[in-house]
Amino acid sequence: MQDVAVIIPAKDESERIAATVKAALELPGADLVVVVDDGSADGTGQVAREAGARVVRHSRNRGKGAAMESGAEAVRLLDEGRDQPRHLLFLDADLAATARDAAPLVEPVRAGEADMTIAVFSSTVKLGGHGFVIRLSRDGIRRATGWEATAPLNGQRCLTRAAFEAGRPLAAGFGVETALTIDLLRQGFRVQEVEVPLAHRATGTDWRSQVHRARQFRDVARALAVRDPAVVGRVGRLLGRRP
């Protein structure tokens, strides 16, 4: 049954994208891999195309949420004429060969047991941050929906087309995962976490990694502020400031 499209947002991932695409094409039922080259400057799109992916390119970096929407739109156009739209499996570009282990994310969606699955990595890597962003996202999801997420920021997710459309428009940038979880749960969609043996590149501690983490924090805070006005005070407390 060819019923899954893999969507991979990517920016400057030429070193790992080929391995990720090839592994994704090995997933049962995945007959389409779409890489969204989000303004890369290193040939990511060309490498992905040579590895067997369909490539959508943004001429400038537009952020993860926009890349996900572009990939889903490409799949929608390719699905015209099909009896049923493909399920959408979102994977990070740096998973490399471990992407072939993403199949458990698809199974509950295919079986009609979940509308969206979220990966929980069975093996963890040491992160360079202090967990501020994860705590902010997890607390925000719990306050908004009552659901306790183990891996609220994990981008490896499988959704039905109906669930994806219900979550649009997606939140900007790195706030997309947090917002998507809240929005779908509030509408009654079933969300399930699934343990998978995936692994991506760890975030480091250099200044570029710190800037990346700050952008994540900003985007998650913005997504939550739209859905929970009290988030401003919580952000202050997480940063050690008085609200």
mmCIF file of C-alpha atoms in Angstrom:
data_model
loop_
_atom_site.group_PDB
_atom_site.id
_atom_site.type_symbol
_atom_site.label_atom_id
_atom_site.label_comp_id
_atom_site.label_asym_id
_atom_site.label_seq_id
_atom_site.Cartn_x
_atom_site.Cartn_y
_atom_site.Cartn_z
ATOM 1 C CA MET A 1 0.000 0.000 0.000
ATOM 2 C CA GLN A 2 1.648 3.221 -1.189
ATOM 3 C CA ASP A 3 -0.034 5.694 1.154
ATOM 4 C CA VAL A 4 2.710 7.839 2.710
ATOM 5 C CA ALA A 5 4.498 10.965 1.536
ATOM 6 C CA VAL A 6 7.631 11.963 3.411
ATOM 7 C CA ILE A 7 8.243 15.713 3.702
ATOM 8 C CA ILE A 8 11.700 16.912 4.725
ATOM 9 C CA PRO A 9 12.296 20.621 5.406
ATOM 10 C CA ALA A 10 15.992 21.301 4.853
ATOM 11 C CA LYS A 11 18.433 24.185 5.023
ATOM 12 C CA ASP A 12 22.149 23.738 4.343
ATOM 13 C CA GLU A 13 22.040 19.964 4.888
ATOM 14 C CA SER A 14 24.006 18.809 1.845
ATOM 15 C CA GLU A 15 26.184 16.499 3.937
ATOM 16 C CA ARG A 16 23.305 14.428 5.351
ATOM 17 C CA ILE A 17 20.297 14.939 3.099
ATOM 18 C CA ALA A 18 21.167 12.188 0.601
ATOM 19 C CA ALA A 19 21.345 9.540 3.324
ATOM 20 C CA THR A 20 18.085 10.825 4.827
ATOM 21 C CA VAL A 21 16.248 10.714 1.498
ATOM 22 C CA LYS A 22 17.506 7.243 0.603
ATOM 23 C CA ALA A 23 16.512 5.902 4.033
ATOM 24 C CA ALA A 24 13.068 7.538 3.823
ATOM 25 C CA LEU A 25 12.454 5.856 0.468
ATOM 26 C CA GLU A 26 12.919 2.494 2.208
ATOM 27 C CA LEU A 27 9.950 3.093 4.530
ATOM 28 C CA PRO A 28 6.993 0.759 3.886
ATOM 29 C CA GLY A 29 4.316 2.559 1.867
ATOM 30 C CA ALA A 30 6.449 5.656 1.219
ATOM 31 C CA ASP A 31 6.502 6.158 -2.539
ATOM 32 C CA LEU A 32 7.132 9.904 -2.440
ATOM 33 C CA VAL A 33 9.778 11.996 -0.683
ATOM 34 C CA VAL A 34 9.541 15.780 -0.974
ATOM 35 C CA VAL A 35 12.463 17.884 0.212
ATOM 36 C CA VAL A 36 11.764 21.569 0.774
ATOM 37 C CA ASP A 37 15.038 23.407 0.261
ATOM 38 C CA ASP A 38 14.431 26.415 2.497
ATOM 39 C CA GLY A 39 16.907 28.896 1.047
ATOM 40 C CA SER A 40 20.006 26.706 1.272
ATOM 41 C CA ALA A 41 23.350 28.013 0.039
ATOM 42 C CA ASP A 42 25.155 24.671 -0.162
ATOM 43 C CA GLY A 43 23.484 22.629 -2.874
ATOM 44 C CA THR A 44 21.069 20.788 -0.581
ATOM 45 C CA GLY A 45 18.339 20.719 -3.226
ATOM 46 C CA GLN A 46 20.534 19.251 -5.955
ATOM 47 C CA VAL A 47 21.890 16.559 -3.649
ATOM 48 C CA ALA A 48 18.343 15.661 -2.542
ATOM 49 C CA ARG A 49 17.125 15.438 -6.139
ATOM 50 C CA GLU A 50 20.001 13.145 -7.074
ATOM 51 C CA ALA A 51 19.100 10.924 -4.109
ATOM 52 C CA GLY A 52 15.548 10.441 -5.437
ATOM 53 C CA ALA A 53 13.498 13.231 -3.839
ATOM 54 C CA ARG A 54 11.122 15.700 -5.426
ATOM 55 C CA VAL A 55 12.450 19.137 -4.493
ATOM 56 C CA VAL A 56 10.600 22.369 -3.763
ATOM 57 C CA ARG A 57 12.867 25.381 -3.334
ATOM 58 C CA HIS A 58 12.365 28.603 -1.422
ATOM 59 C CA SER A 59 14.556 31.350 -2.858
ATOM 60 C CA ARG A 60 15.066 32.668 0.681
ATOM 61 C CA ASN A 61 14.834 31.116 4.102
ATOM 62 C CA ARG A 62 11.185 31.239 5.221
ATOM 63 C CA GLY A 63 11.311 29.035 8.312
ATOM 64 C CA LYS A 64 10.191 25.558 9.246
ATOM 65 C CA GLY A 65 6.444 26.195 9.314
ATOM 66 C CA ALA A 66 6.491 27.637 5.805
ATOM 67 C CA ALA A 67 8.635 24.745 4.571
ATOM 68 C CA MET A 68 6.150 22.231 5.974
ATOM 69 C CA GLU A 69 3.264 24.000 4.260
ATOM 70 C CA SER A 70 5.116 24.102 0.927
ATOM 71 C CA GLY A 71 5.895 20.399 1.150
ATOM 72 C CA ALA A 72 2.302 19.503 2.013
ATOM 73 C CA GLU A 73 1.006 21.612 -0.871
ATOM 74 C CA ALA A 74 3.338 19.819 -3.285
ATOM 75 C CA VAL A 75 1.998 16.475 -2.073
ATOM 76 C CA ARG A 76 -1.592 17.701 -2.426
ATOM 77 C CA LEU A 77 -0.983 18.561 -6.075
ATOM 78 C CA LEU A 78 0.647 15.197 -6.712
ATOM 79 C CA ASP A 79 -2.265 13.457 -4.968
ATOM 80 C CA GLU A 80 -4.826 14.791 -7.443
ATOM 81 C CA GLY A 81 -6.649 11.855 -8.965
ATOM 82 C CA ARG A 82 -5.927 9.501 -6.071
ATOM 83 C CA ASP A 83 -8.849 7.908 -4.218
ATOM 84 C CA GLN A 84 -7.308 8.797 -0.829
ATOM 85 C CA PRO A 85 -4.706 11.443 -0.015
ATOM 86 C CA ARG A 86 -1.387 10.226 1.302
ATOM 87 C CA HIS A 87 -0.576 10.468 4.994
ATOM 88 C CA LEU A 88 2.109 13.083 5.656
ATOM 89 C CA LEU A 89 5.283 12.017 7.462
ATOM 90 C CA PHE A 90 7.522 14.919 8.440
ATOM 91 C CA LEU A 91 11.176 14.126 9.091
ATOM 92 C CA ASP A 92 14.201 16.274 9.875
ATOM 93 C CA ALA A 93 16.878 16.509 7.212
ATOM 94 C CA ASP A 94 19.725 15.394 9.485
ATOM 95 C CA LEU A 95 18.362 11.965 10.464
ATOM 96 C CA ALA A 96 20.566 10.307 7.831
ATOM 97 C CA ALA A 97 20.295 6.490 7.788
ATOM 98 C CA THR A 98 18.146 6.393 10.949
ATOM 99 C CA ALA A 99 15.213 7.773 8.918
ATOM 100 C CA ARG A 100 14.480 4.182 7.843
ATOM 101 C CA ASP A 101 13.364 3.514 11.436
ATOM 102 C CA ALA A 102 10.462 5.985 11.285
ATOM 103 C CA ALA A 103 7.895 3.356 10.251
ATOM 104 C CA PRO A 104 6.306 3.048 13.746
ATOM 105 C CA LEU A 105 5.151 6.665 13.418
ATOM 106 C CA VAL A 106 2.993 5.739 10.445
ATOM 107 C CA GLU A 107 1.354 2.610 11.831
ATOM 108 C CA PRO A 108 -1.174 4.183 14.285
ATOM 109 C CA VAL A 109 -2.233 6.728 11.637
ATOM 110 C CA ARG A 110 -2.607 4.070 8.961
ATOM 111 C CA ALA A 111 -4.620 1.905 11.371
ATOM 112 C CA GLY A 112 -6.980 4.763 12.221
ATOM 113 C CA GLU A 113 -5.845 4.829 15.863
ATOM 114 C CA ALA A 114 -4.344 8.339 15.781
ATOM 115 C CA ASP A 115 -4.644 11.478 13.696
ATOM 116 C CA MET A 116 -1.115 12.622 14.510
ATOM 117 C CA THR A 117 1.845 10.784 15.976
ATOM 118 C CA ILE A 118 4.893 12.412 17.555
ATOM 119 C CA ALA A 119 8.247 10.684 17.888
ATOM 120 C CA VAL A 120 9.939 10.081 21.199
ATOM 121 C CA PHE A 121 13.547 9.098 20.551
ATOM 122 C CA SER A 122 14.499 5.877 22.332
ATOM 123 C CA SER A 123 18.138 6.955 22.409
ATOM 124 C CA THR A 124 18.967 10.452 23.542
ATOM 125 C CA VAL A 125 21.920 12.687 22.849
ATOM 126 C CA LYS A 126 23.456 15.189 25.209
ATOM 127 C CA LEU A 127 22.091 18.616 24.390
ATOM 128 C CA GLY A 128 23.929 21.861 24.848
ATOM 129 C CA GLY A 129 20.998 23.826 26.252
ATOM 130 C CA HIS A 130 19.269 23.973 29.599
ATOM 131 C CA GLY A 131 15.852 22.723 28.553
ATOM 132 C CA PHE A 132 14.196 26.157 28.659
ATOM 133 C CA VAL A 133 12.501 25.706 25.300
ATOM 134 C CA ILE A 134 11.282 22.184 26.048
ATOM 135 C CA ARG A 135 9.856 23.264 29.395
ATOM 136 C CA LEU A 136 8.140 26.255 27.854
ATOM 137 C CA SER A 137 6.538 24.104 25.161
ATOM 138 C CA ARG A 138 5.551 21.255 27.484
ATOM 139 C CA ASP A 139 4.035 23.603 30.064
ATOM 140 C CA GLY A 140 2.189 25.524 27.374
ATOM 141 C CA ILE A 141 0.675 22.384 25.866
ATOM 142 C CA ARG A 142 -0.381 21.120 29.296
ATOM 143 C CA ARG A 143 -2.005 24.411 30.263
ATOM 144 C CA ALA A 144 -3.815 24.707 26.943
ATOM 145 C CA THR A 145 -5.029 21.117 26.595
ATOM 146 C CA GLY A 146 -4.306 19.108 29.755
ATOM 147 C CA TRP A 147 -2.062 16.745 27.767
ATOM 148 C CA GLU A 148 1.473 16.025 29.011
ATOM 149 C CA ALA A 149 3.923 15.706 26.115
ATOM 150 C CA THR A 150 7.164 13.799 26.506
ATOM 151 C CA ALA A 151 8.795 15.293 23.409
ATOM 152 C CA PRO A 152 6.829 18.456 22.604
ATOM 153 C CA LEU A 153 9.350 19.847 20.129
ATOM 154 C CA ASN A 154 10.033 16.690 18.171
ATOM 155 C CA GLY A 155 9.565 17.374 14.467
ATOM 156 C CA GLN A 156 9.183 13.744 13.422
ATOM 157 C CA ARG A 157 5.409 13.494 13.009
ATOM 158 C CA CYS A 158 2.888 11.631 10.893
ATOM 159 C CA LEU A 159 -0.519 13.187 10.197
ATOM 160 C CA THR A 160 -3.581 12.449 8.177
ATOM 161 C CA ARG A 161 -4.247 15.040 5.493
ATOM 162 C CA ALA A 162 -7.390 16.062 7.389
ATOM 163 C CA ALA A 163 -5.430 16.693 10.576
ATOM 164 C CA PHE A 164 -2.808 18.713 8.748
ATOM 165 C CA GLU A 165 -5.418 20.906 7.089
ATOM 166 C CA ALA A 166 -7.139 21.447 10.458
ATOM 167 C CA GLY A 167 -3.859 22.750 11.863
ATOM 168 C CA ARG A 168 -3.366 25.385 9.186
ATOM 169 C CA PRO A 169 -2.166 28.042 9.016
ATOM 170 C CA LEU A 170 0.913 26.677 10.765
ATOM 171 C CA ALA A 171 2.734 28.785 13.311
ATOM 172 C CA ALA A 172 5.877 30.513 12.165
ATOM 173 C CA GLY A 173 9.335 29.054 12.486
ATOM 174 C CA PHE A 174 10.136 26.756 15.388
ATOM 175 C CA GLY A 175 6.777 27.347 17.063
ATOM 176 C CA VAL A 176 5.094 25.017 14.589
ATOM 177 C CA GLU A 177 5.242 21.795 16.631
ATOM 178 C CA THR A 178 3.900 23.325 19.829
ATOM 179 C CA ALA A 179 1.096 25.164 18.047
ATOM 180 C CA LEU A 180 0.126 22.161 15.924
ATOM 181 C CA THR A 181 -0.213 19.937 18.981
ATOM 182 C CA ILE A 182 -2.389 22.449 20.821
ATOM 183 C CA ASP A 183 -4.569 23.255 17.840
ATOM 184 C CA LEU A 184 -5.281 19.626 16.969
ATOM 185 C CA LEU A 185 -5.975 18.551 20.549
ATOM 186 C CA ARG A 186 -8.378 21.457 21.025
ATOM 187 C CA GLN A 187 -10.290 20.336 17.928
ATOM 188 C CA GLY A 188 -10.622 16.777 19.191
ATOM 189 C CA PHE A 189 -7.988 15.101 17.048
ATOM 190 C CA ARG A 190 -6.175 12.126 18.555
ATOM 191 C CA VAL A 191 -2.472 12.665 19.237
ATOM 192 C CA GLN A 192 -0.172 9.832 20.213
ATOM 193 C CA GLU A 193 3.532 9.705 21.053
ATOM 194 C CA VAL A 194 5.519 6.774 19.638
ATOM 195 C CA GLU A 195 8.995 5.648 20.664
ATOM 196 C CA VAL A 196 11.332 5.267 17.694
ATOM 197 C CA PRO A 197 15.092 4.612 17.372
ATOM 198 C CA LEU A 198 15.829 7.782 15.415
ATOM 199 C CA ALA A 199 18.747 10.114 16.014
ATOM 200 C CA HIS A 200 19.729 13.487 14.641
ATOM 201 C CA ARG A 201 22.670 15.805 15.115
ATOM 202 C CA ALA A 202 22.908 17.176 18.641
ATOM 203 C CA THR A 203 22.698 20.910 19.239
ATOM 204 C CA GLY A 204 26.089 22.194 20.351
ATOM 205 C CA THR A 205 27.175 24.930 22.713
ATOM 206 C CA ASP A 206 28.882 27.361 20.329
ATOM 207 C CA TRP A 207 27.445 30.786 19.605
ATOM 208 C CA ARG A 208 25.561 29.577 16.512
ATOM 209 C CA SER A 209 23.829 26.921 18.602
ATOM 210 C CA GLN A 210 22.931 29.469 21.250
ATOM 211 C CA VAL A 211 21.432 31.760 18.604
ATOM 212 C CA HIS A 212 19.453 28.817 17.216
ATOM 213 C CA ARG A 213 18.138 28.005 20.674
ATOM 214 C CA ALA A 214 17.155 31.627 21.270
ATOM 215 C CA ARG A 215 15.185 31.617 18.030
ATOM 216 C CA GLN A 216 13.421 28.433 19.097
ATOM 217 C CA PHE A 217 12.485 30.015 22.416
ATOM 218 C CA ARG A 218 11.191 33.146 20.690
ATOM 219 C CA ASP A 219 9.079 31.222 18.185
ATOM 220 C CA VAL A 220 7.579 28.868 20.789
ATOM 221 C CA ALA A 221 6.770 31.814 23.049
ATOM 222 C CA ARG A 222 5.048 33.631 20.188
ATOM 223 C CA ALA A 223 2.997 30.560 19.263
ATOM 224 C CA LEU A 224 1.904 30.119 22.869
ATOM 225 C CA ALA A 225 1.123 33.803 23.376
ATOM 226 C CA VAL A 226 -1.534 33.556 20.671
ATOM 227 C CA ARG A 227 -3.094 30.551 22.416
ATOM 228 C CA ASP A 228 -2.486 31.443 26.075
ATOM 229 C CA PRO A 229 -2.106 35.116 27.095
ATOM 230 C CA ALA A 230 -0.569 34.054 30.415
ATOM 231 C CA VAL A 231 2.513 32.828 28.583
ATOM 232 C CA VAL A 232 4.224 36.217 28.900
ATOM 233 C CA GLY A 233 4.481 35.833 32.648
ATOM 234 C CA ARG A 234 5.733 32.258 32.385
ATOM 235 C CA VAL A 235 8.460 33.281 29.950
ATOM 236 C CA GLY A 236 9.680 35.816 32.452
ATOM 237 C CA ARG A 237 9.810 33.226 35.218
ATOM 238 C CA LEU A 238 11.713 30.764 33.025
ATOM 239 C CA LEU A 239 14.291 33.480 32.375
ATOM 240 C CA GLY A 240 14.519 34.266 36.065
ATOM 241 C CA ARG A 241 12.725 37.597 35.812
ATOM 242 C CA ARG A 242 9.774 38.900 37.720
ATOM 243 C CA PRO A 243 6.571 38.982 35.581
#
